[in-house]
Coordinates of C-alpha atoms in Angstrom, one line a residue:
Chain A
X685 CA -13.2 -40.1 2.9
X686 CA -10.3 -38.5 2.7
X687 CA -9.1 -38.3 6.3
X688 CA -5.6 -36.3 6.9
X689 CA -3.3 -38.2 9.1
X690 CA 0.0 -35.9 9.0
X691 CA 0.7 -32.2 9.6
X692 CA 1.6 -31.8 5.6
X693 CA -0.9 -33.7 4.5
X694 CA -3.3 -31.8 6.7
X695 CA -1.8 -28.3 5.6
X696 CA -2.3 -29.3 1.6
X697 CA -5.6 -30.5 2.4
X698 CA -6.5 -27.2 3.8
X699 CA -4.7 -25.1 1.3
X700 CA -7.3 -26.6 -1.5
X701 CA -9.8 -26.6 0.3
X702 CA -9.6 -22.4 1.3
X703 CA -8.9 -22.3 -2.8
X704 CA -11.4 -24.0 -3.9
X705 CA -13.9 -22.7 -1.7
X706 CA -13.1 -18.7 -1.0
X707 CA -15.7 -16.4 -1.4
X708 CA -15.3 -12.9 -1.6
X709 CA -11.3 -12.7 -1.3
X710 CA -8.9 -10.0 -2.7
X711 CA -5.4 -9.7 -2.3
X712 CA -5.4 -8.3 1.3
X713 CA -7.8 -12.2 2.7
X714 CA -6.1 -14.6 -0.3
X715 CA -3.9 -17.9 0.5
X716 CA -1.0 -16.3 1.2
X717 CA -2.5 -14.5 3.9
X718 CA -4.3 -17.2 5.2
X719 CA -0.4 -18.9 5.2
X720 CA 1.0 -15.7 7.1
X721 CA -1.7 -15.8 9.8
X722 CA -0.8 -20.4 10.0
X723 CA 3.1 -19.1 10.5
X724 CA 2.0 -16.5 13.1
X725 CA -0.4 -18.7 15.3
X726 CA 2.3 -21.5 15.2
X727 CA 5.0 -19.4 16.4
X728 CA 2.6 -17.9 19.0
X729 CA 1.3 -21.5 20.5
X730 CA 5.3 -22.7 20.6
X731 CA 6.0 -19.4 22.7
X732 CA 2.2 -20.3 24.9
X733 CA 2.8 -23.7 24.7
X734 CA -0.4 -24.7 24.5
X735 CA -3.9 -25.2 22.4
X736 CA -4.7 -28.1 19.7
X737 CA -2.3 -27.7 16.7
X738 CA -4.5 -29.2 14.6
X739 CA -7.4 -27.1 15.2
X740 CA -5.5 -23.8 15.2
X741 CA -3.8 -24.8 11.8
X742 CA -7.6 -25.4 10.5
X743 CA -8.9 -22.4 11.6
X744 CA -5.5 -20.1 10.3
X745 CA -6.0 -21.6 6.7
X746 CA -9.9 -21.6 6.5
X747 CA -11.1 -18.1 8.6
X748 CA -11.9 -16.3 5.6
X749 CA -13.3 -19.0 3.6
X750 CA -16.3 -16.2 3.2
X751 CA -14.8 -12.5 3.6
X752 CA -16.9 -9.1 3.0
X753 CA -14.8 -5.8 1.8
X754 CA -14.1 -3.7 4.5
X755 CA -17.0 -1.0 3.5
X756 CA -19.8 -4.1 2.9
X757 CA -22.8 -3.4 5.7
X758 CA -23.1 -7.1 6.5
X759 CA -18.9 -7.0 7.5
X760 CA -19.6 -8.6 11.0
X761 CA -21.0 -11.3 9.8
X762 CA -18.6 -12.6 7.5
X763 CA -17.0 -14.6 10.5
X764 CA -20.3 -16.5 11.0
X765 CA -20.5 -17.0 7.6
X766 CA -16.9 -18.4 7.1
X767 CA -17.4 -20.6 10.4
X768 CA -20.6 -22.5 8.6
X769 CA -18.6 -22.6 5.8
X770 CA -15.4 -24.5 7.1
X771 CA -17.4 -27.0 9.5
X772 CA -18.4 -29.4 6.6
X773 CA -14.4 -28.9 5.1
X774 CA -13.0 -30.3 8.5
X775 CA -15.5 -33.0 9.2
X776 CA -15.1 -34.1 5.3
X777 CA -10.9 -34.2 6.9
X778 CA -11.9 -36.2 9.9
X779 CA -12.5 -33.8 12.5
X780 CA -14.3 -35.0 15.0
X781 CA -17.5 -32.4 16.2
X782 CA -15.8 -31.5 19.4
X783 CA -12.7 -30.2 16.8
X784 CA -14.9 -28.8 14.2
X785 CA -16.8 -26.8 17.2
X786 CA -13.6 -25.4 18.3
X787 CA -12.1 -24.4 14.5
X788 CA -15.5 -22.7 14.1
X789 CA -15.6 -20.8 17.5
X790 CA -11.6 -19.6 16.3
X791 CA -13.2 -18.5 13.1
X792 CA -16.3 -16.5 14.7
X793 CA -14.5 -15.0 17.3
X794 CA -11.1 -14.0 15.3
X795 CA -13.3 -11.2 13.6
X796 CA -12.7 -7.4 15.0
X797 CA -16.2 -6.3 13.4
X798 CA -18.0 -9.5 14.9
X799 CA -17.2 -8.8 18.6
X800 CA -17.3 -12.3 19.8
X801 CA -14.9 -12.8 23.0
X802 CA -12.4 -15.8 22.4
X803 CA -12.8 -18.9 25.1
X804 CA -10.5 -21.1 24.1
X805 CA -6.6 -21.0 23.4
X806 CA -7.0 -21.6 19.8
X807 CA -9.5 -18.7 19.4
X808 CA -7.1 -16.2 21.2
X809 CA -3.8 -17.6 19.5
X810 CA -5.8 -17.2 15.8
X811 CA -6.8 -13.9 16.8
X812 CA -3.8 -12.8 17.7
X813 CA -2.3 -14.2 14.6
X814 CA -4.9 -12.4 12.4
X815 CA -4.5 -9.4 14.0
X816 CA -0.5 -9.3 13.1
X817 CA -1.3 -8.9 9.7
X818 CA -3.0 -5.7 9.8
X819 CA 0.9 -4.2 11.3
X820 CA 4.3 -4.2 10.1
X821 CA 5.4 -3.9 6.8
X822 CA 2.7 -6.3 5.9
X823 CA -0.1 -4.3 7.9
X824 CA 1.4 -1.5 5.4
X825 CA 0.8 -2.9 2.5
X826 CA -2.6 -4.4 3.4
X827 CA -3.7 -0.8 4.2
X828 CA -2.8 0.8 1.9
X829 CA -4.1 -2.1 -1.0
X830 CA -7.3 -2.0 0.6
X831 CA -7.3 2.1 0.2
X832 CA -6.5 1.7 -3.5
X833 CA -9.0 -1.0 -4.2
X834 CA -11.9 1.5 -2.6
X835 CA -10.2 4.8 -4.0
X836 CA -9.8 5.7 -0.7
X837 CA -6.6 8.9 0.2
X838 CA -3.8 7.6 1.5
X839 CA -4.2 11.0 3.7
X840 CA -5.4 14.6 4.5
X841 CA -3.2 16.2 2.0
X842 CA -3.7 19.5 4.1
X843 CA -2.9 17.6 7.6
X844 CA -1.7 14.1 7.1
X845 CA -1.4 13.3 10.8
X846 CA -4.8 15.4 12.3
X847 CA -2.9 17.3 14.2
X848 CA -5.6 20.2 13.7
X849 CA -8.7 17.8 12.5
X850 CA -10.8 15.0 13.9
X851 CA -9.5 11.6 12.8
X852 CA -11.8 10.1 10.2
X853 CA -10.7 6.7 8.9
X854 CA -13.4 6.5 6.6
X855 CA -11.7 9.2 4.3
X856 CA -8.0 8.6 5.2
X857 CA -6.1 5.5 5.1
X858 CA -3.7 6.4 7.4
X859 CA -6.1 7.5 10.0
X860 CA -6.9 4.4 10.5
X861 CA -3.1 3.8 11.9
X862 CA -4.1 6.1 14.8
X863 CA -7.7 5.3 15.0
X864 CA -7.1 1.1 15.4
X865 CA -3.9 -0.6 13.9
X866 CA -1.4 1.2 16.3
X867 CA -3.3 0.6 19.5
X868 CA -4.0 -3.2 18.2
X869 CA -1.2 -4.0 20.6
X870 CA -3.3 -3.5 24.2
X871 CA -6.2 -5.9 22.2
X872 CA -3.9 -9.2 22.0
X873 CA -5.2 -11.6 24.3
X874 CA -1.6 -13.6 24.2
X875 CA 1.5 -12.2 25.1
X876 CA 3.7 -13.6 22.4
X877 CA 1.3 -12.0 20.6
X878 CA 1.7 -8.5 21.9
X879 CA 5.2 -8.7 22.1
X880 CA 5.3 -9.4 18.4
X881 CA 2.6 -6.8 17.7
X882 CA 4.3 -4.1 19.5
X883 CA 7.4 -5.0 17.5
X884 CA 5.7 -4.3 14.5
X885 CA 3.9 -1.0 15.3
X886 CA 7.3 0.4 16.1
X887 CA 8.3 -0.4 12.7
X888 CA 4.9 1.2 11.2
X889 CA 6.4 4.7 13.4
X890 CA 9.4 4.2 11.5
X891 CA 7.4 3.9 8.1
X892 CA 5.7 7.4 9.4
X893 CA 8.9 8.5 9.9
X894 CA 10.0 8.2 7.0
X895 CA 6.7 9.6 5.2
X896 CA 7.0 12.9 7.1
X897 CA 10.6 13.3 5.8
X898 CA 9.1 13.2 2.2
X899 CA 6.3 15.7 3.2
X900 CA 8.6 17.9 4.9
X901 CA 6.4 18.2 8.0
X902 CA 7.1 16.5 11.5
X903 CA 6.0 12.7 12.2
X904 CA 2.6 12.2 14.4
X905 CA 3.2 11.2 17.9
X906 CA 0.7 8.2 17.4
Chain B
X1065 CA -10.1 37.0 -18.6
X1066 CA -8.2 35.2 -15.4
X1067 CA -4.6 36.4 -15.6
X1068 CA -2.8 34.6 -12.5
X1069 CA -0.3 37.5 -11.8
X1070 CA 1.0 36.3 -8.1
X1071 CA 2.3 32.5 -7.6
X1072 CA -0.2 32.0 -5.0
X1073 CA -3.0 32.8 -7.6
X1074 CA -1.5 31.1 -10.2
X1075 CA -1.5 28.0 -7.9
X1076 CA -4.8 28.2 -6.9
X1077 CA -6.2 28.9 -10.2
X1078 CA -4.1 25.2 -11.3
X1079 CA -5.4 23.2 -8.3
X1080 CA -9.2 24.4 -9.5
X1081 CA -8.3 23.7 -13.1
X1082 CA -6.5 20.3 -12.1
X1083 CA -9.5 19.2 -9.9
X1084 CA -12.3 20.7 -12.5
X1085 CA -10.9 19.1 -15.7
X1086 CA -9.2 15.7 -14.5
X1087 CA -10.0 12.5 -16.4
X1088 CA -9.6 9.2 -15.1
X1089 CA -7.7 10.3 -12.0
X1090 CA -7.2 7.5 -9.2
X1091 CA -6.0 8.0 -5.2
X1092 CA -2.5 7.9 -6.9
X1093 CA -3.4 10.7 -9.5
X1094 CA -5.3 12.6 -7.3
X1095 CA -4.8 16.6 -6.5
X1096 CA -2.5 15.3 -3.5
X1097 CA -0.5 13.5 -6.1
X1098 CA -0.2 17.0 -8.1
X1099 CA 0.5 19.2 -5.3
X1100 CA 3.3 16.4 -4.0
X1101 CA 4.9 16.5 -7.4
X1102 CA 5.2 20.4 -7.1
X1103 CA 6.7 20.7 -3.8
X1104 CA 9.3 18.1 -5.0
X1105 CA 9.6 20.1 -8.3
X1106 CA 10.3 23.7 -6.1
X1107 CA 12.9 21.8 -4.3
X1108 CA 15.0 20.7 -7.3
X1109 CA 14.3 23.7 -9.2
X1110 CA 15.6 25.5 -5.6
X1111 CA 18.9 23.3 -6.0
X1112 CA 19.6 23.4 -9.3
X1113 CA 19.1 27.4 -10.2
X1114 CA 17.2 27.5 -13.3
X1115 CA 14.2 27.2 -15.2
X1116 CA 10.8 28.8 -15.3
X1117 CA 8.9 28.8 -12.0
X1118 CA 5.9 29.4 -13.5
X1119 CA 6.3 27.1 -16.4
X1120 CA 7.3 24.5 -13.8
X1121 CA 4.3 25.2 -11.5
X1122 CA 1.3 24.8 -14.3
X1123 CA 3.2 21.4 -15.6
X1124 CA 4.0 20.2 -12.2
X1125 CA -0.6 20.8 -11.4
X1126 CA -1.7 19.5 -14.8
X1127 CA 0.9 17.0 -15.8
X1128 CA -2.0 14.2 -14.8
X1129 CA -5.0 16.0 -16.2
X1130 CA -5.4 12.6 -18.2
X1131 CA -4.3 9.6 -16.8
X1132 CA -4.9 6.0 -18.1
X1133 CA -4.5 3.1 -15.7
X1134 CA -1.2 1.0 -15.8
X1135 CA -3.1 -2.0 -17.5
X1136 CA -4.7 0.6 -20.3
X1137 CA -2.7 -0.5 -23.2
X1138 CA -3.2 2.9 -24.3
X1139 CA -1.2 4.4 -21.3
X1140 CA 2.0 5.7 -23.3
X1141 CA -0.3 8.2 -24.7
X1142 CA -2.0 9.2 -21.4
X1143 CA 0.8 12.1 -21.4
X1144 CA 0.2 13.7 -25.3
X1145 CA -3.7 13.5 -24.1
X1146 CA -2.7 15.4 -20.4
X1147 CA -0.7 18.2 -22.3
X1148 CA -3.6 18.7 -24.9
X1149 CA -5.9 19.3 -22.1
X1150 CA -3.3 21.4 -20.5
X1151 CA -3.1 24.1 -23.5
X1152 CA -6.2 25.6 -23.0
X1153 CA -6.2 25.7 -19.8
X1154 CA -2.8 28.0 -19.4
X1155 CA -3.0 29.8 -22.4
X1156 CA -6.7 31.1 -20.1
X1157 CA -4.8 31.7 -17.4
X1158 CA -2.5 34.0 -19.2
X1159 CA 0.7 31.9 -20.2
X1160 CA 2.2 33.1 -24.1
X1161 CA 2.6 30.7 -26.7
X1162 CA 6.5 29.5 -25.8
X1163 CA 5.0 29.2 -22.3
X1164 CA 2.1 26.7 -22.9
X1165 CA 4.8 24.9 -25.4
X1166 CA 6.8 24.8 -22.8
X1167 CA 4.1 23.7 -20.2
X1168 CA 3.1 21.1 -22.7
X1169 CA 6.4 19.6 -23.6
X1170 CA 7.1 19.1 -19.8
X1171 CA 3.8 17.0 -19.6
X1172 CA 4.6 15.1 -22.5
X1173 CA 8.1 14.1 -21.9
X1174 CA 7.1 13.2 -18.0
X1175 CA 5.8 10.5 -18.7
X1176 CA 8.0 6.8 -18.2
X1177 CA 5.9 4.9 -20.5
X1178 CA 6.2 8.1 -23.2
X1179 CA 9.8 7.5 -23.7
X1180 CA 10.0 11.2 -24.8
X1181 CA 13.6 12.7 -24.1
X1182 CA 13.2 16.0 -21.5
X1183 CA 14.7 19.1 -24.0
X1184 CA 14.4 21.9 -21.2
X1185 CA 15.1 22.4 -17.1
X1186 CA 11.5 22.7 -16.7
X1187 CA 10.7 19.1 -18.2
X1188 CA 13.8 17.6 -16.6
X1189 CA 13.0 18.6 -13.2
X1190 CA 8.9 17.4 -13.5
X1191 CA 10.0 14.3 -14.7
X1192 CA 12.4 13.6 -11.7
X1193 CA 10.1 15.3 -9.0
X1194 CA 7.4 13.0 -10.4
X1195 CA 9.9 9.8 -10.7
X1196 CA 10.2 10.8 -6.7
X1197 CA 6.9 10.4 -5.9
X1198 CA 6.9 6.3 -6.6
X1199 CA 10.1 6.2 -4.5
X1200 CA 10.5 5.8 -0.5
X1201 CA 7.1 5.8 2.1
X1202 CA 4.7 7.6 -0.8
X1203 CA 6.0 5.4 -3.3
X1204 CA 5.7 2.5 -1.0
X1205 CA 1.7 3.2 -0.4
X1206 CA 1.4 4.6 -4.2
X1207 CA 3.0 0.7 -5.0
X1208 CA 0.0 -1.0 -2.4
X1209 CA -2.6 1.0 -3.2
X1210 CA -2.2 0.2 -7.1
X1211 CA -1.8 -3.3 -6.3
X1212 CA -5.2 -3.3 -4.3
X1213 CA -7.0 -1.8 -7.1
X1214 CA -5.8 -4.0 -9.6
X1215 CA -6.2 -7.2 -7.2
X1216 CA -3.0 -7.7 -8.0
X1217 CA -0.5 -9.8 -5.3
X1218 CA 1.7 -8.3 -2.8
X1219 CA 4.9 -11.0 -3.7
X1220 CA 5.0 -14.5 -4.4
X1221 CA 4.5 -16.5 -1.4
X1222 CA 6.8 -19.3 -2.2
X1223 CA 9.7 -17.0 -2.6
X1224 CA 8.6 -13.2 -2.4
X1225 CA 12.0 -11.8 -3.1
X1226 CA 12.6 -13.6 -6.0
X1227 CA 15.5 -15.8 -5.4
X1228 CA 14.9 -18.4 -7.2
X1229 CA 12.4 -17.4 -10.2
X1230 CA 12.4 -14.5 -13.1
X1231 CA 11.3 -11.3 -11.4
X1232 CA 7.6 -10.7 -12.8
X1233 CA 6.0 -7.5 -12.1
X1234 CA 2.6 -7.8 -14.1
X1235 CA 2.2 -10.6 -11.3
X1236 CA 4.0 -9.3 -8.4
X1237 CA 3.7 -5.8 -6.9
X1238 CA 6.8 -6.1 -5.4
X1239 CA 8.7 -7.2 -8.5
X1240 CA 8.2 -3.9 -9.9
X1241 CA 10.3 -2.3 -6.9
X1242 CA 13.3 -4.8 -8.2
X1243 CA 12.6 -4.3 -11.8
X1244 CA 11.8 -0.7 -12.1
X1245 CA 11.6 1.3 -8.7
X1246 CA 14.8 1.0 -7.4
X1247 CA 16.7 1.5 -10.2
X1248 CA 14.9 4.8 -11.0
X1249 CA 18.1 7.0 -8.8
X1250 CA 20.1 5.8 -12.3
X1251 CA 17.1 7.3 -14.5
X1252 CA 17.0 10.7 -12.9
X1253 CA 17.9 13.9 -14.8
X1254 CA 18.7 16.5 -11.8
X1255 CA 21.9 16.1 -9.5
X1256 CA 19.3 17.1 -6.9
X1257 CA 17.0 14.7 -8.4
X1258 CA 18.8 12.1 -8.0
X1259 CA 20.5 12.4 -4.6
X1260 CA 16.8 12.6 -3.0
X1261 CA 15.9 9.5 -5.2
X1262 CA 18.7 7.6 -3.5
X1263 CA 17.5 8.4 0.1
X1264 CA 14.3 7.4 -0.6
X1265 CA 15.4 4.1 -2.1
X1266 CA 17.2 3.8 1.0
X1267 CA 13.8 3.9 2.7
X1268 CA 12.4 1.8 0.5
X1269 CA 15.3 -1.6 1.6
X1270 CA 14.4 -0.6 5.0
X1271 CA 10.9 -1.5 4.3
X1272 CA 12.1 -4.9 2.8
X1273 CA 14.1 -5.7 5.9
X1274 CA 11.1 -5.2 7.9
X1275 CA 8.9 -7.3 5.3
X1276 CA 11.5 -10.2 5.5
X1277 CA 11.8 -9.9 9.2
X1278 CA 7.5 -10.3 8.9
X1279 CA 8.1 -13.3 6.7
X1280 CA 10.9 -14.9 8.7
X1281 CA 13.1 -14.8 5.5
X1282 CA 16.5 -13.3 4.8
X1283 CA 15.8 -9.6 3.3
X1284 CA 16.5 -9.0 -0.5
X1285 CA 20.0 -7.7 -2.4
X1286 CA 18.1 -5.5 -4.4

């Protein structure tokens, strides 16, 4: 059995394991995702100072062992399905049940779509984490990959901000900004977390900013 | 017969053409893309005092009517096959014989991959309104988006500026910012072209300092 004894061994472990194993990922749910959401959780749980580090690093790397494209009907499950998925990975790396119970509850309850509420520090720390990467310059990029990879416009080329239309982020990327990634803030369930998400959605208004200058019409007041 | 006689018809007899006759358009081809490129073309044209407006107009709507994706290896011709399509299509709407040359060589010599020296104002300015397009917040999503379709990755993630490895942008969307985008101010043919390709390239580093801040990394010299 190959039992991890050490943070770096653990980490490596984990990092074949997600590459061997992923299911469904594109560039927005790869490794290097899964290694952003590790670096966020860790510097959330030094700023809460709590939760099991060894259980919140298993859950960063392996919560989207199984993921489901954004338009896919059976989205909310994908969670459940990753969860299942990782609890035979972290026993195989000698987690005990009580551990493996916890990385799965983190990985079923760090899902928007799923709507499970986190009980443990772990699960809000990962969520948190997770969440982070949808804003920022990151969150950017993510959107708008995920808008190219389902042919998805970036906007209303008539009214890019809905100032005289219903928001539909079905059609437009960057209605989603206003309909969910910019109000992501008041949904963090840490406050290292919200602190850092808010820093982030002020840098996403500066991105708009800067996209109304090249349109040549005034920024939204999202 | 459908002679455009007034701008505003001639426009909306191009944007019905455009969206009627397009071939393998994608959400960064798209009639948004088009009408993007024109408003940036009317603003150099503005600046620089000279060249056709109409001429500019119908090449700016229909320099895309064919467009090949950027892993076709037959994408150098996507801009011959655009301007073919393009003939008929103004010489209908009432443009003479110089005109739809003119139209044509505009669409031909657009094109990055063409490598076709701009002869006239009106091919200059298209190919610099439509360089503008994949610079600053459009250029940023335009970069994303392609990246998502392609399943391409964002950056490296042991060293997503490139520090210590050949920049490599067949693997690494943002490679292609330090490769190609960024230098494309140097490229430009307009003096008016060119100073609104700088601000948006200022736009752009102000992106990377974000996406470095994200990444808890020192941003890139690019």
């Amino acid at each position: 059995m190959d039992i991890a004894t050490t943070d770096e061994t653990l980490r490596a472990a984990l990092r074949s394991a997600f590459a061997a194993g992923v299911q469904g990922g594109d560039s927005a749910h790869d490794l290097a995702h899964a290694e952003r959401v590790w670096a966020n959780a860790r510097t959330i749980r030094a700023a809460e100072g709590q939760g099991s580090a060894r259980v919140l690093m298993a859950a960063a790397y392996l919560h989207d062992l199984v993921s489901l494209p954004k338009d896919d009907p059976a989205r909310a499950r994908a969670s459940t399905l990753a969860a299942a998925a990782a609890r035979p990975v972290v026993l195989r790396l000698g987690f005990d049940e009580d551990e493996a119970g916890a990385v799965c509850h983190a990985i079923v309850a760090h899902s928007f779509s799923a709507a499970v509420t986190p009980r443990t520090p772990e699960a809000r720390m990962l969520r948190d984490a997770d969440r982070l990467e949808a804003l920022g310059a990151i969150g950017i990029a993510r959107n708008f990959a995920v808008s190219g990879a389902l042919g998805q416009a970036f906007f209303d080329p008539e009214d890019p901000f809905a100032w005289h239309r219903p928001l539909d982020d079905a059609r437009f990327a960057l209605d989603h900004w206003a309909v969910k990634l910019l109000r992501l803030p008041e949904t963090m369930c840490t406050r290292a977390g919200r602190r850092l998400a808010e820093a982030r959605c002020a840098d996403m208004r500066a991105f708009l900013a800067m996209l109304a200058r090249d349109l040549g019409t005034p920024p939204p007041e999202w």
